[in-house]
Tab-separated table of N, CA and C in Angstrom:
chain	number	residue	atom	x	y	z
A	964	MET	N	-41.627	32.693	-19.888
A	964	MET	CA	-40.587	33.698	-19.819
A	964	MET	C	-39.235	32.993	-19.662
A	965	SER	N	-38.299	33.335	-20.462
A	965	SER	CA	-36.995	32.674	-20.415
A	965	SER	C	-36.064	33.414	-19.456
A	966	ARG	N	-35.038	32.721	-19.095
A	966	ARG	CA	-34.063	33.300	-18.182
A	966	ARG	C	-33.148	34.273	-18.916
A	967	HIS	N	-32.558	35.135	-18.118
A	967	HIS	CA	-31.618	36.100	-18.665
A	967	HIS	C	-30.352	35.365	-19.105
A	968	LEU	N	-29.655	35.907	-20.040
A	968	LEU	CA	-28.447	35.289	-20.570
A	968	LEU	C	-27.413	35.045	-19.466
A	969	ALA	N	-27.316	35.938	-18.487
A	969	ALA	CA	-26.344	35.798	-17.406
A	969	ALA	C	-26.727	34.686	-16.429
A	970	ASP	N	-27.990	34.246	-16.439
A	970	ASP	CA	-28.442	33.211	-15.510
A	970	ASP	C	-28.169	31.803	-16.013
A	971	HIS	N	-27.666	31.660	-17.194
A	971	HIS	CA	-27.347	30.340	-17.734
A	971	HIS	C	-25.883	30.025	-17.420
A	972	ARG	N	-25.677	29.066	-16.550
A	972	ARG	CA	-24.320	28.680	-16.176
A	972	ARG	C	-23.820	27.568	-17.080
A	973	ALA	N	-22.550	27.607	-17.342
A	973	ALA	CA	-21.934	26.527	-18.121
A	973	ALA	C	-21.821	25.282	-17.245
A	974	ARG	N	-21.834	24.140	-17.863
A	974	ARG	CA	-21.694	22.894	-17.106
A	974	ARG	C	-20.315	22.821	-16.478
A	975	THR	N	-20.276	22.295	-15.265
A	975	THR	CA	-18.999	22.165	-14.581
A	975	THR	C	-18.374	20.818	-14.906
A	976	THR	N	-17.077	20.732	-14.672
A	976	THR	CA	-16.365	19.481	-14.923
A	976	THR	C	-16.175	18.666	-13.652
A	977	GLY	N	-16.731	19.135	-12.549
A	977	GLY	CA	-16.610	18.401	-11.292
A	977	GLY	C	-15.282	18.619	-10.609
A	978	GLY	N	-14.638	19.738	-10.847
A	978	GLY	CA	-13.330	20.009	-10.257
A	978	GLY	C	-13.359	20.084	-8.746
A	979	ARG	N	-14.401	20.704	-8.193
A	979	ARG	CA	-14.500	20.809	-6.740
A	979	ARG	C	-14.626	19.434	-6.101
A	980	VAL	N	-15.435	18.586	-6.693
A	980	VAL	CA	-15.624	17.239	-6.151
A	980	VAL	C	-14.329	16.452	-6.256
A	981	LYS	N	-13.627	16.582	-7.354
A	981	LYS	CA	-12.357	15.869	-7.527
A	981	LYS	C	-11.349	16.275	-6.463
A	982	HIS	N	-11.233	17.575	-6.222
A	982	HIS	CA	-10.288	18.046	-5.214
A	982	HIS	C	-10.720	17.639	-3.814
A	983	PHE	N	-12.017	17.676	-3.541
A	983	PHE	CA	-12.501	17.256	-2.229
A	983	PHE	C	-12.185	15.783	-1.987
A	984	LEU	N	-12.435	14.943	-2.973
A	984	LEU	CA	-12.159	13.518	-2.813
A	984	LEU	C	-10.658	13.254	-2.683
A	985	ARG	N	-9.853	14.016	-3.401
A	985	ARG	CA	-8.404	13.850	-3.276
A	985	ARG	C	-7.949	14.179	-1.866
A	986	LEU	N	-8.485	15.257	-1.293
A	986	LEU	CA	-8.127	15.615	0.075
A	986	LEU	C	-8.675	14.611	1.082
A	987	ALA	N	-9.862	14.079	0.815
A	987	ALA	CA	-10.459	13.118	1.740
A	987	ALA	C	-9.674	11.817	1.773
A	988	ARG	N	-8.976	11.500	0.700
A	988	ARG	CA	-8.204	10.258	0.644
A	988	ARG	C	-6.810	10.386	1.247
A	989	THR	N	-6.375	11.603	1.541
A	989	THR	CA	-5.032	11.783	2.094
A	989	THR	C	-4.985	11.244	3.514
A	990	PRO	N	-3.814	10.858	3.970
A	990	PRO	CA	-3.694	10.328	5.332
A	990	PRO	C	-4.111	11.361	6.374
A	991	ARG	N	-4.561	10.870	7.503
A	991	ARG	CA	-5.026	11.753	8.575
A	991	ARG	C	-3.907	12.604	9.157
A	992	GLU	N	-2.659	12.188	9.004
A	992	GLU	CA	-1.558	12.952	9.568
A	992	GLU	C	-1.478	14.346	8.947
A	993	THR	N	-2.070	14.504	7.780
A	993	THR	CA	-2.072	15.813	7.140
A	993	THR	C	-2.843	16.811	7.986
A	994	TRP	N	-3.945	16.371	8.564
A	994	TRP	CA	-4.813	17.276	9.313
A	994	TRP	C	-4.603	17.168	10.816
A	995	GLN	N	-4.393	15.970	11.323
A	995	GLN	CA	-4.275	15.766	12.762
A	995	GLN	C	-2.864	15.277	13.070
A	996	ARG	N	-2.029	16.188	13.465
A	996	ARG	CA	-0.655	15.815	13.773
A	996	ARG	C	-0.597	15.182	15.159
A	997	PRO	N	0.198	14.136	15.321
A	997	PRO	CA	0.318	13.525	16.642
A	997	PRO	C	0.987	14.492	17.613
A	998	ARG	N	0.456	14.539	18.819
A	998	ARG	CA	1.008	15.426	19.831
A	998	ARG	C	2.003	14.671	20.687
A	999	GLY	N	2.966	15.384	21.153
A	999	GLY	CA	3.967	14.787	22.013
A	999	GLY	C	3.450	14.649	23.438
A	1000	ALA	N	4.354	14.432	24.358
A	1000	ALA	CA	3.980	14.275	25.760
A	1000	ALA	C	3.457	15.574	26.350
A	1001	SER	N	3.804	16.712	25.755
A	1001	SER	CA	3.366	17.994	26.303
A	1001	SER	C	1.872	18.215	26.096
A	1002	GLY	N	1.247	17.468	25.192
A	1002	GLY	CA	-0.181	17.648	24.953
A	1002	GLY	C	-1.022	17.319	26.164
A	1003	SER	N	-0.715	16.220	26.848
A	1003	SER	CA	-1.484	15.845	28.036
A	1003	SER	C	-1.197	16.799	29.183
A	1004	THR	N	0.046	17.271	29.292
A	1004	THR	CA	0.392	18.226	30.347
A	1004	THR	C	-0.344	19.539	30.134
A	1005	ARG	N	-0.418	19.963	28.899
A	1005	ARG	CA	-1.122	21.211	28.594
A	1005	ARG	C	-2.598	21.088	28.955
A	1006	LEU	N	-3.194	19.934	28.686
A	1006	LEU	CA	-4.595	19.714	29.035
A	1006	LEU	C	-4.787	19.754	30.541
A	1007	MET	N	-3.902	19.134	31.294
A	1007	MET	CA	-4.004	19.137	32.751
A	1007	MET	C	-3.895	20.560	33.303
A	1008	GLN	N	-2.989	21.358	32.750
A	1008	GLN	CA	-2.846	22.740	33.200
A	1008	GLN	C	-4.094	23.558	32.870
A	1009	PHE	N	-4.650	23.340	31.694
A	1009	PHE	CA	-5.866	24.054	31.310
A	1009	PHE	C	-7.010	23.714	32.258
A	1010	LEU	N	-7.176	22.429	32.564
A	1010	LEU	CA	-8.253	22.021	33.473
A	1010	LEU	C	-8.033	22.579	34.871
A	1011	ARG	N	-6.789	22.627	35.310
A	1011	ARG	CA	-6.485	23.179	36.631
A	1011	ARG	C	-6.880	24.651	36.690
A	1012	ILE	N	-6.538	25.416	35.676
A	1012	ILE	CA	-6.877	26.836	35.640
A	1012	ILE	C	-8.378	27.016	35.535
A	1013	GLU	N	-9.036	26.173	34.741
A	1013	GLU	CA	-10.485	26.275	34.557
A	1013	GLU	C	-11.227	26.013	35.863
A	1014	ARG	N	-10.696	25.136	36.685
A	1014	ARG	CA	-11.326	24.842	37.982
A	1014	ARG	C	-11.054	25.907	39.011
A	1015	GLY	N	-10.171	26.836	38.702
A	1015	GLY	CA	-9.893	27.937	39.618
A	1015	GLY	C	-8.722	27.701	40.529
A	1016	ARG	N	-7.964	26.655	40.313
A	1016	ARG	CA	-6.793	26.379	41.139
A	1016	ARG	C	-5.598	27.097	40.538
A	1017	THR	N	-4.928	27.880	41.350
A	1017	THR	CA	-3.784	28.634	40.847
A	1017	THR	C	-2.459	28.002	41.230
A	1018	VAL	N	-2.461	27.105	42.181
A	1018	VAL	CA	-1.207	26.478	42.613
A	1018	VAL	C	-1.187	25.015	42.291
């Protein structure tokens, strides 16, 4: 029994892989921006609140 005409997909040109590899080769600064000095302060405040300390 053969497949239905709609079940036959055309061959791809690998566009998704090309774009994925292009993004993977970009510098990390694109995704992970360096945080300033406020990043560590924000973490300390979050941990303080998480531990239940309000002052």
